[in-house]
Amino acid sequence: MTQHHPDSHSLMEFSAGNLSDPHALCIRLHLDECPHCRSRVDTLDSLGAVLMDEQPGAGVADDAFDRLMSRIDAGTPEPQPKPAPRGNPLQRLLGEDLNLLPWKRQLADVSVLDISHLFPGQPEKVVLQKLAAGGKAPAHTHRGLETTIVLQGAFTDHKGVFNQWDFVVLDEHDEHRPVALEGDDCITLSVLSAPLKLTGTFTRLLNPFIR
Amino acid sequence: MMTSTRAKTATTGDRNVSTPNPGSNRTEGRKDPWSQLLDKVGKQQDREAYRALFQHFAPQIKYYAMANGLAGQAEELVQEVFVSIWRRSCLYDWRKAAASTWIFTIARNQRIDMLRKMQRSRAEMTVDTEDLWQIPGDDENEPVTSLHRLMSERRIRDSLKHLPEEQITVIAKVYMENKSHQIVADELNIPLGTVKSRVRLALNKLKVILQDQNA
Ligand SMILES: [Zn+2]
């Protein structure tokens, strides 16, 4: 059971459909595993429905319904349930086992994989990061907002323990030094609105954030 | 562009919910009229029910498109949404969502999809719109959640009437004009913090926030 949830502003932006694709993906991955937030988004969707109903409305063309019916009659009219797709949306993009991806090792404990190209036309940087089980990441702060979801394993920093599907948003005020828990390698998905800067001694780190 | 809308009362009618109805079974009675119609479309491909849904929801969806800068594609969005409603109606389960909520999410997803197709660079995206925006999970085995979902729309409609105008304006811009909190702040010429606190107050009243330490 996840302990760290997206705040209600993010859930509202999700429900309203206002998020960029990478941000929506982070929320969606969390919702997949969090009944608590699913129920909040359901309520928010109802809010959207009520607001839509409260609008004045705009008259549609006279022949709109007839056009609709002829389109339905011409097409495949049999409503058919789609089979539920396997895995989560990220696994459908990248394959089932994230450990097998072509990771780029940066430090003894740290590997990264930039997947921004999967989201063409979006301004954010989208990065997978892997911290070896028990490994330490260099201390760093964040320039701009960084939204992170834990996909595998767990890490801890001064703010607490972040387990699988936990959701965390960091900004330039958050300096932290994540340490992966023992057991599995910790894999996270991060969406960065701006490059991150290093504060420790690892200034030469070849890292997608400072490229 | 947003007109104030608080006064318009529910035309979706929750009559069946509150009126004692000894003749029919209790679960049937929880269904609002739109959900009953959508149920008929799903189960019997009932065209009259479908037409009634169209007459009620098509103008809403068209307005939604226009408020979103899709004025030129508003009729097209209505068509896309209704084709989708027809095709998916067999998946509709009134115990999980009121018809209006279900239709809202389809309209939202189709709008996102349409915008995406209009932006060439985004059109090449490998991930489906549905994959990102459709609510996952099938909480049939969570009766509390089901009941919660059913009641929430009614409760929201009631509490919305009691919200201050300034809070409604903000959430309506977020939902109907699809503006981020930051853009709403810029437009209303108020700090981002004020927008957030108005949203927070509104969501508190609407009981969207249950226990939200981050909000
Ligand atoms: Zn959650």
CSV table of C-alpha atoms and ligand atoms in Angstrom, one decimal:
chain,number,residue,atom,x,y,z
A,1,MET,CA,0.0,0.0,0.0
A,2,THR,CA,1.5,3.3,-1.0
A,3,GLN,CA,2.0,6.0,1.5
A,4,HIS,CA,2.9,9.0,-0.6
A,5,HIS,CA,0.2,10.2,-2.9
A,6,PRO,CA,-0.2,12.9,-5.6
A,7,ASP,CA,-1.7,16.0,-4.1
A,8,SER,CA,-5.3,17.0,-4.9
A,9,HIS,CA,-4.2,19.7,-7.3
A,10,SER,CA,-2.3,17.1,-9.4
A,11,LEU,CA,-5.3,14.7,-9.3
A,12,MET,CA,-7.6,17.6,-10.4
A,13,GLU,CA,-5.4,18.5,-13.3
A,14,PHE,CA,-5.4,14.8,-14.2
A,15,SER,CA,-9.2,14.6,-14.0
A,16,ALA,CA,-9.5,17.8,-16.0
A,17,GLY,CA,-7.2,16.4,-18.7
A,18,ASN,CA,-4.7,19.3,-18.3
A,19,LEU,CA,-1.4,17.4,-17.7
A,20,SER,CA,1.3,16.8,-20.2
A,21,ASP,CA,1.6,13.2,-21.3
A,22,PRO,CA,4.6,12.3,-19.1
A,23,HIS,CA,2.9,13.8,-16.0
A,24,ALA,CA,-0.3,12.0,-16.9
A,25,LEU,CA,1.7,8.8,-17.1
A,26,CYS,CA,3.1,9.2,-13.6
A,27,ILE,CA,-0.4,9.8,-12.2
A,28,ARG,CA,-1.8,6.9,-14.2
A,29,LEU,CA,0.9,4.5,-12.9
A,30,HIS,CA,0.1,5.5,-9.4
A,31,LEU,CA,-3.7,5.2,-9.9
A,32,ASP,CA,-3.2,1.7,-11.2
A,33,GLU,CA,-2.1,0.7,-7.8
A,34,CYS,CA,-3.8,3.1,-5.4
A,35,PRO,CA,-7.5,2.6,-4.7
A,36,HIS,CA,-7.5,5.6,-2.4
A,37,CYS,CA,-6.5,8.0,-5.2
A,38,ARG,CA,-8.7,6.2,-7.7
A,39,SER,CA,-11.6,7.0,-5.6
A,40,ARG,CA,-10.6,10.7,-5.4
A,41,VAL,CA,-10.2,10.9,-9.1
A,42,ASP,CA,-13.7,9.3,-9.5
A,43,THR,CA,-15.1,12.1,-7.4
A,44,LEU,CA,-13.2,14.7,-9.4
A,45,ASP,CA,-14.5,13.2,-12.6
A,46,SER,CA,-18.0,13.6,-11.2
A,47,LEU,CA,-17.1,17.2,-10.5
A,48,GLY,CA,-16.1,17.6,-14.1
A,49,ALA,CA,-19.5,16.0,-15.2
A,50,VAL,CA,-21.5,18.4,-13.0
A,51,LEU,CA,-19.5,21.4,-14.3
A,52,MET,CA,-20.1,20.3,-17.8
A,53,ASP,CA,-23.8,20.0,-17.1
A,54,GLU,CA,-23.9,23.4,-15.6
A,55,GLN,CA,-22.7,25.1,-18.8
A,56,PRO,CA,-25.1,26.9,-21.0
A,57,GLY,CA,-24.7,24.3,-23.8
A,58,ALA,CA,-24.3,25.0,-27.5
A,59,GLY,CA,-26.8,23.9,-30.1
A,60,VAL,CA,-25.6,21.2,-32.5
A,61,ALA,CA,-26.3,21.0,-36.2
A,62,ASP,CA,-29.9,19.8,-37.1
A,63,ASP,CA,-28.6,16.8,-39.0
A,64,ALA,CA,-26.0,15.9,-36.3
A,65,PHE,CA,-27.8,12.9,-35.0
A,66,ASP,CA,-28.7,11.5,-38.4
A,67,ARG,CA,-25.1,11.8,-39.5
A,68,LEU,CA,-24.1,10.0,-36.3
A,69,MET,CA,-26.5,7.2,-37.0
A,70,SER,CA,-25.4,6.7,-40.6
A,71,ARG,CA,-21.8,6.7,-39.5
A,72,ILE,CA,-22.6,4.0,-36.9
A,73,ASP,CA,-24.7,2.0,-39.4
A,74,ALA,CA,-21.9,2.2,-42.0
A,75,GLY,CA,-19.1,1.2,-39.5
A,76,THR,CA,-18.9,-1.7,-37.2
A,77,PRO,CA,-22.0,-1.3,-35.1
A,78,GLU,CA,-21.5,-4.2,-32.8
A,79,PRO,CA,-20.2,-2.8,-29.5
A,80,GLN,CA,-17.3,-5.1,-28.5
A,81,PRO,CA,-15.4,-5.0,-25.3
A,82,LYS,CA,-11.7,-4.7,-25.8
A,83,PRO,CA,-9.6,-7.3,-24.1
A,84,ALA,CA,-7.8,-5.8,-21.1
A,85,PRO,CA,-4.2,-5.1,-22.2
A,86,ARG,CA,-1.4,-6.7,-20.2
A,87,GLY,CA,0.9,-4.9,-17.8
A,88,ASN,CA,0.9,-1.2,-17.0
A,89,PRO,CA,1.2,1.6,-19.7
A,90,LEU,CA,5.0,1.9,-19.1
A,91,GLN,CA,5.5,-1.8,-19.5
A,92,ARG,CA,3.6,-1.7,-22.8
A,93,LEU,CA,6.0,1.0,-23.9
A,94,LEU,CA,9.2,-0.5,-22.7
A,95,GLY,CA,8.7,-4.2,-22.1
A,96,GLU,CA,7.7,-6.1,-19.0
A,97,ASP,CA,11.1,-6.3,-17.2
A,98,LEU,CA,12.6,-2.8,-16.6
A,99,ASN,CA,15.8,-4.4,-15.4
A,100,LEU,CA,16.5,-5.6,-18.9
A,101,LEU,CA,16.5,-2.1,-20.5
A,102,PRO,CA,19.8,-0.7,-22.0
A,103,TRP,CA,20.7,1.2,-18.8
A,104,LYS,CA,23.6,3.6,-18.9
A,105,ARG,CA,25.7,3.3,-15.9
A,106,GLN,CA,26.9,6.6,-14.4
A,107,LEU,CA,28.3,5.7,-11.1
A,108,ALA,CA,28.8,2.5,-9.3
A,109,ASP,CA,25.3,2.5,-8.0
A,110,VAL,CA,23.5,4.8,-10.4
A,111,SER,CA,22.2,4.0,-13.9
A,112,VAL,CA,19.9,6.1,-16.0
A,113,LEU,CA,17.9,5.8,-19.2
A,114,ASP,CA,16.5,8.8,-20.9
A,115,ILE,CA,13.1,8.0,-22.5
A,116,SER,CA,12.1,11.6,-23.5
A,117,HIS,CA,12.0,10.6,-27.1
A,118,LEU,CA,8.9,8.5,-26.4
A,119,PHE,CA,7.1,11.7,-25.7
A,120,PRO,CA,7.8,13.8,-28.8
A,121,GLY,CA,6.6,17.4,-28.7
A,122,GLN,CA,6.6,17.5,-24.9
A,123,PRO,CA,8.9,19.9,-23.2
A,124,GLU,CA,9.7,17.7,-20.2
A,125,LYS,CA,12.7,15.4,-19.8
A,126,VAL,CA,11.5,11.9,-18.9
A,127,VAL,CA,14.1,9.7,-17.3
A,128,LEU,CA,14.3,6.3,-15.7
A,129,GLN,CA,16.8,6.0,-12.9
A,130,LYS,CA,18.1,2.9,-11.2
A,131,LEU,CA,19.8,2.9,-7.9
A,132,ALA,CA,21.4,-0.4,-7.0
A,133,ALA,CA,20.0,-2.2,-4.0
A,134,GLY,CA,21.6,-0.6,-0.9
A,135,GLY,CA,23.3,2.0,-3.1
A,136,LYS,CA,23.6,5.7,-2.6
A,137,ALA,CA,22.9,8.5,-5.0
A,138,PRO,CA,24.9,11.7,-4.9
A,139,ALA,CA,23.4,14.6,-3.0
A,140,HIS,CA,21.5,17.0,-5.3
A,141,THR,CA,18.9,19.6,-5.5
A,142,HIS,CA,16.4,20.2,-8.3
A,143,ARG,CA,16.0,23.1,-10.6
A,144,GLY,CA,12.3,23.3,-11.4
A,145,LEU,CA,9.9,20.6,-10.6
A,146,GLU,CA,10.7,16.9,-10.6
A,147,THR,CA,7.9,14.4,-10.3
A,148,THR,CA,8.9,10.9,-9.5
A,149,ILE,CA,7.2,7.6,-9.1
A,150,VAL,CA,8.9,4.5,-7.7
A,151,LEU,CA,8.5,1.6,-10.1
A,152,GLN,CA,10.5,-1.1,-8.3
A,153,GLY,CA,12.2,-1.4,-5.0
A,154,ALA,CA,12.3,1.4,-2.5
A,155,PHE,CA,14.5,4.3,-1.5
A,156,THR,CA,14.8,6.5,1.6
A,157,ASP,CA,16.0,10.0,2.2
A,158,HIS,CA,15.5,12.5,5.1
A,159,LYS,CA,11.8,12.7,4.3
A,160,GLY,CA,11.0,9.1,4.7
A,161,VAL,CA,10.8,5.8,2.9
A,162,PHE,CA,9.4,5.7,-0.6
A,163,ASN,CA,8.1,2.3,-1.7
A,164,GLN,CA,6.8,1.0,-5.0
A,165,TRP,CA,4.2,3.3,-6.5
A,166,ASP,CA,4.9,6.1,-4.1
A,167,PHE,CA,4.7,9.5,-5.6
A,168,VAL,CA,7.0,12.4,-4.8
A,169,VAL,CA,7.4,15.9,-6.2
A,170,LEU,CA,10.6,17.7,-5.5
A,171,ASP,CA,11.7,21.2,-6.3
A,172,GLU,CA,14.7,23.5,-5.9
A,173,HIS,CA,14.3,23.7,-2.2
A,174,ASP,CA,14.7,19.9,-1.8
A,175,GLU,CA,18.2,18.8,-1.4
A,176,HIS,CA,18.3,15.1,-0.8
A,177,ARG,CA,20.6,12.1,-0.9
A,178,PRO,CA,18.5,9.0,-1.8
A,179,VAL,CA,19.7,5.6,-0.6
A,180,ALA,CA,18.1,2.5,-2.0
A,181,LEU,CA,16.9,-0.2,0.4
A,182,GLU,CA,18.4,-3.6,0.3
A,183,GLY,CA,16.6,-6.2,-1.8
A,184,ASP,CA,15.7,-5.0,-5.3
A,185,ASP,CA,17.4,-2.3,-7.3
A,186,CYS,CA,15.3,0.8,-6.9
A,187,ILE,CA,13.9,2.0,-10.3
A,188,THR,CA,12.1,5.3,-10.5
A,189,LEU,CA,10.5,7.3,-13.3
A,190,SER,CA,11.1,11.0,-13.2
A,191,VAL,CA,9.6,13.8,-15.2
A,192,LEU,CA,11.7,16.9,-15.0
A,193,SER,CA,10.5,20.3,-16.0
A,194,ALA,CA,14.1,21.7,-15.9
A,195,PRO,CA,17.6,20.4,-15.4
A,196,LEU,CA,18.7,19.4,-12.0
A,197,LYS,CA,21.9,20.7,-10.4
A,198,LEU,CA,24.4,18.8,-8.3
A,199,THR,CA,25.5,20.1,-4.9
A,200,GLY,CA,27.9,17.4,-3.8
A,201,THR,CA,31.3,16.5,-5.2
A,202,PHE,CA,29.9,14.8,-8.2
A,203,THR,CA,30.0,17.8,-10.5
A,204,ARG,CA,31.4,15.9,-13.4
A,205,LEU,CA,28.6,13.4,-13.3
A,206,LEU,CA,27.6,12.7,-16.9
A,207,ASN,CA,23.9,12.8,-16.2
A,208,PRO,CA,21.0,13.5,-18.4
A,209,PHE,CA,20.0,16.2,-16.0
A,210,ILE,CA,23.1,18.3,-16.6
A,211,ARG,CA,23.8,17.5,-20.2
B,1,MET,CA,-16.2,33.1,-21.5
B,2,MET,CA,-17.3,31.3,-18.5
B,3,THR,CA,-20.8,32.3,-17.5
B,4,SER,CA,-21.9,31.7,-14.0
B,5,THR,CA,-23.8,28.5,-13.8
B,6,ARG,CA,-24.6,27.9,-10.2
B,7,ALA,CA,-28.3,28.4,-10.5
B,8,LYS,CA,-29.2,25.8,-13.1
B,9,THR,CA,-30.7,22.9,-11.3
B,10,ALA,CA,-30.2,19.3,-12.0
B,11,THR,CA,-32.0,18.3,-15.1
B,12,THR,CA,-30.6,14.9,-14.8
B,13,GLY,CA,-33.1,14.4,-12.0
B,14,ASP,CA,-32.2,12.4,-9.0
B,15,ARG,CA,-35.9,11.7,-8.5
B,16,ASN,CA,-35.6,8.0,-8.5
B,17,VAL,CA,-32.9,8.1,-5.9
B,18,SER,CA,-34.9,9.9,-3.2
B,19,THR,CA,-38.5,9.0,-4.0
B,20,PRO,CA,-39.7,5.9,-2.3
B,21,ASN,CA,-40.6,3.5,-5.1
B,22,PRO,CA,-42.1,0.4,-3.6
B,23,GLY,CA,-42.8,-1.1,-6.9
B,24,SER,CA,-39.3,-1.5,-8.2
B,25,ASN,CA,-36.3,-3.1,-6.6
B,26,ARG,CA,-34.0,-0.9,-4.6
B,27,THR,CA,-30.9,-1.1,-6.7
B,28,GLU,CA,-32.9,-0.1,-9.9
B,29,GLY,CA,-34.1,2.9,-8.0
B,30,ARG,CA,-30.5,4.2,-7.5
B,31,LYS,CA,-30.0,4.6,-11.2
B,32,ASP,CA,-30.5,8.1,-12.4
B,33,PRO,CA,-32.5,8.5,-15.7
B,34,TRP,CA,-29.4,9.1,-17.9
B,35,SER,CA,-27.7,6.0,-16.5
B,36,GLN,CA,-30.9,4.0,-17.2
B,37,LEU,CA,-30.8,5.2,-20.8
B,38,LEU,CA,-27.1,4.4,-21.2
B,39,ASP,CA,-27.7,1.0,-19.7
B,40,LYS,CA,-30.3,0.4,-22.4
B,41,VAL,CA,-28.0,1.4,-25.2
B,42,GLY,CA,-25.4,-1.0,-23.8
B,43,LYS,CA,-27.7,-3.9,-23.3
B,44,GLN,CA,-30.1,-3.6,-26.2
B,45,GLN,CA,-28.5,-1.0,-28.6
B,46,ASP,CA,-31.7,1.0,-27.9
B,47,ARG,CA,-31.7,3.9,-30.4
B,48,GLU,CA,-34.3,6.0,-28.8
B,49,ALA,CA,-32.4,5.9,-25.5
B,50,TYR,CA,-29.3,6.8,-27.5
B,51,ARG,CA,-31.1,9.8,-29.1
B,52,ALA,CA,-32.3,11.0,-25.7
B,53,LEU,CA,-28.7,10.9,-24.5
B,54,PHE,CA,-27.6,12.8,-27.6
B,55,GLN,CA,-30.1,15.5,-27.1
B,56,HIS,CA,-29.0,16.0,-23.5
B,57,PHE,CA,-25.3,15.6,-23.7
B,58,ALA,CA,-24.4,16.8,-27.3
B,59,PRO,CA,-24.9,20.5,-26.5
B,60,GLN,CA,-22.7,20.1,-23.4
B,61,ILE,CA,-19.9,18.5,-25.3
B,62,LYS,CA,-20.1,21.0,-28.1
B,63,TYR,CA,-19.9,23.8,-25.5
B,64,TYR,CA,-17.0,22.0,-23.8
B,65,ALA,CA,-15.1,21.9,-27.2
B,66,MET,CA,-15.8,25.5,-27.9
B,67,ALA,CA,-14.6,26.6,-24.4
B,68,ASN,CA,-11.4,24.6,-25.1
B,69,GLY,CA,-10.3,26.4,-28.3
B,70,LEU,CA,-11.8,23.6,-30.5
B,71,ALA,CA,-14.6,25.8,-31.9
B,72,GLY,CA,-13.7,24.6,-35.4
B,73,GLN,CA,-13.9,21.0,-34.4
B,74,ALA,CA,-16.8,21.2,-32.0
B,75,GLU,CA,-19.3,19.2,-34.1
B,76,GLU,CA,-16.6,16.7,-34.9
B,77,LEU,CA,-15.8,16.2,-31.2
B,78,VAL,CA,-19.5,15.6,-30.5
B,79,GLN,CA,-19.5,12.9,-33.2
B,80,GLU,CA,-16.4,11.3,-32.0
B,81,VAL,CA,-17.6,11.2,-28.4
B,82,PHE,CA,-21.0,9.7,-29.4
B,83,VAL,CA,-19.5,7.1,-31.6
B,84,SER,CA,-17.3,6.2,-28.7
B,85,ILE,CA,-20.3,6.1,-26.4
B,86,TRP,CA,-22.1,3.7,-28.7
B,87,ARG,CA,-19.2,1.4,-29.1
B,88,ARG,CA,-18.3,1.3,-25.4
B,89,SER,CA,-21.8,1.3,-24.0
B,90,CYS,CA,-21.6,-2.4,-23.5
B,91,LEU,CA,-18.9,-1.8,-21.0
B,92,TYR,CA,-20.9,0.7,-19.0
B,93,ASP,CA,-21.8,-0.4,-15.5
B,94,TRP,CA,-24.1,1.9,-13.7
B,95,ARG,CA,-22.9,0.6,-10.4
B,96,LYS,CA,-19.5,2.1,-11.1
B,97,ALA,CA,-20.3,5.5,-12.5
B,98,ALA,CA,-23.2,7.8,-13.2
B,99,ALA,CA,-23.7,8.1,-17.0
B,100,SER,CA,-22.7,11.8,-16.9
B,101,THR,CA,-19.4,11.0,-15.2
B,102,TRP,CA,-18.7,8.2,-17.7
B,103,ILE,CA,-19.6,10.5,-20.6
B,104,PHE,CA,-17.4,13.3,-19.2
B,105,THR,CA,-14.4,11.1,-19.1
B,106,ILE,CA,-15.0,10.0,-22.7
B,107,ALA,CA,-15.3,13.7,-23.8
B,108,ARG,CA,-12.1,14.5,-22.0
B,109,ASN,CA,-10.2,11.7,-23.6
B,110,GLN,CA,-11.5,12.4,-27.0
B,111,ARG,CA,-10.6,16.1,-26.6
B,112,ILE,CA,-7.0,15.1,-25.6
B,113,ASP,CA,-6.9,12.7,-28.6
B,114,MET,CA,-8.1,15.3,-31.0
B,115,LEU,CA,-5.6,17.9,-29.8
B,116,ARG,CA,-2.9,15.3,-30.0
B,117,LYS,CA,-3.7,14.5,-33.6
B,118,MET,CA,-3.7,18.2,-34.4
B,119,GLN,CA,-0.2,18.6,-33.1
B,120,ARG,CA,2.0,16.7,-35.5
B,121,SER,CA,4.9,16.0,-33.2
B,122,ARG,CA,2.6,14.6,-30.5
B,123,ALA,CA,0.7,12.5,-33.0
B,124,GLU,CA,3.7,10.2,-33.4
B,125,MET,CA,3.5,9.3,-29.7
B,126,THR,CA,3.8,5.7,-29.0
B,127,VAL,CA,1.6,5.7,-26.0
B,128,ASP,CA,-2.2,5.6,-26.4
B,129,THR,CA,-4.4,8.4,-25.1
B,130,GLU,CA,-6.5,5.8,-23.4
B,131,ASP,CA,-3.5,4.3,-21.8
B,132,LEU,CA,-2.7,7.5,-20.0
B,133,TRP,CA,-6.1,8.9,-19.2
B,134,GLN,CA,-8.5,6.0,-18.7
B,135,ILE,CA,-9.0,5.3,-15.1
B,136,PRO,CA,-7.7,1.8,-14.4
B,137,GLY,CA,-9.0,-0.7,-12.1
B,138,ASP,CA,-12.1,-2.6,-11.7
B,139,ASP,CA,-13.4,-2.1,-8.3
B,140,GLU,CA,-16.4,-4.3,-8.4
B,141,ASN,CA,-15.2,-6.0,-5.3
B,142,GLU,CA,-15.2,-2.7,-3.4
B,143,PRO,CA,-18.8,-2.1,-2.6
B,144,VAL,CA,-18.0,1.0,-0.5
B,145,THR,CA,-16.2,2.5,-3.5
B,146,SER,CA,-19.2,1.7,-5.7
B,147,LEU,CA,-21.6,3.4,-3.4
B,148,HIS,CA,-19.3,6.3,-2.9
B,149,ARG,CA,-19.1,6.8,-6.7
B,150,LEU,CA,-22.8,6.7,-7.1
B,151,MET,CA,-23.4,9.2,-4.4
B,152,SER,CA,-20.6,11.5,-5.2
B,153,GLU,CA,-22.2,13.2,-8.2
B,154,ARG,CA,-25.3,14.0,-6.4
B,155,ARG,CA,-23.5,15.3,-3.4
B,156,ILE,CA,-21.2,17.4,-5.6
B,157,ARG,CA,-24.1,18.9,-7.4
B,158,ASP,CA,-25.7,19.9,-4.1
B,159,SER,CA,-22.6,21.3,-2.6
B,160,LEU,CA,-21.6,23.2,-5.7
B,161,LYS,CA,-24.6,25.5,-5.1
B,162,HIS,CA,-23.1,26.6,-1.8
B,163,LEU,CA,-19.6,27.4,-3.0
B,164,PRO,CA,-18.5,31.1,-3.3
B,165,GLU,CA,-18.4,32.4,-6.9
B,166,GLU,CA,-14.7,32.9,-6.8
B,167,GLN,CA,-14.1,29.2,-6.1
B,168,ILE,CA,-16.5,28.1,-8.8
B,169,THR,CA,-14.8,30.4,-11.3
B,170,VAL,CA,-11.4,28.8,-10.6
B,171,ILE,CA,-12.5,25.2,-10.8
B,172,ALA,CA,-14.6,25.8,-13.9
B,173,LYS,CA,-11.6,27.3,-15.7
B,174,VAL,CA,-9.6,24.3,-14.8
B,175,TYR,CA,-12.2,21.9,-16.0
B,176,MET,CA,-14.1,23.6,-18.8
B,177,GLU,CA,-11.3,25.7,-20.3
B,178,ASN,CA,-8.6,23.2,-19.4
B,179,LYS,CA,-6.3,25.8,-18.0
B,180,SER,CA,-3.6,24.9,-15.5
B,181,HIS,CA,-3.6,26.5,-12.1
B,182,GLN,CA,-0.8,28.8,-13.3
B,183,ILE,CA,-2.6,30.0,-16.3
B,184,VAL,CA,-5.8,30.6,-14.3
B,185,ALA,CA,-3.7,32.7,-11.9
B,186,ASP,CA,-2.3,34.7,-14.7
B,187,GLU,CA,-5.7,35.3,-16.2
B,188,LEU,CA,-7.4,36.3,-13.0
B,189,ASN,CA,-4.3,38.3,-12.1
B,190,ILE,CA,-4.0,36.7,-8.7
B,191,PRO,CA,-1.1,34.7,-7.2
B,192,LEU,CA,-0.8,31.0,-7.8
B,193,GLY,CA,-1.1,30.5,-4.1
B,194,THR,CA,-4.5,32.1,-4.1
B,195,VAL,CA,-5.7,29.9,-7.0
B,196,LYS,CA,-4.5,26.8,-5.1
B,197,SER,CA,-6.1,27.9,-1.9
B,198,ARG,CA,-9.4,28.5,-3.7
B,199,VAL,CA,-9.2,25.1,-5.3
B,200,ARG,CA,-8.4,23.5,-1.9
B,201,LEU,CA,-11.3,25.2,-0.2
B,202,ALA,CA,-13.6,24.1,-2.9
B,203,LEU,CA,-12.4,20.5,-2.9
B,204,ASN,CA,-12.7,20.5,0.9
B,205,LYS,CA,-16.3,21.5,0.7
B,206,LEU,CA,-17.0,19.0,-2.1
B,207,LYS,CA,-15.3,16.4,0.2
B,208,VAL,CA,-12.9,15.4,-2.6
B,209,ILE,CA,-10.1,15.9,0.0
B,210,LEU,CA,-10.5,13.3,2.7
B,211,GLN,CA,-7.2,13.3,4.4
B,212,ASP,CA,-4.7,15.0,2.2
B,213,GLN,CA,-1.5,16.0,3.9
B,214,ASN,CA,0.1,17.3,0.7
B,215,ALA,CA,-2.7,19.5,-0.6
C,1,ZN,ZN,-2.6,7.4,-4.0
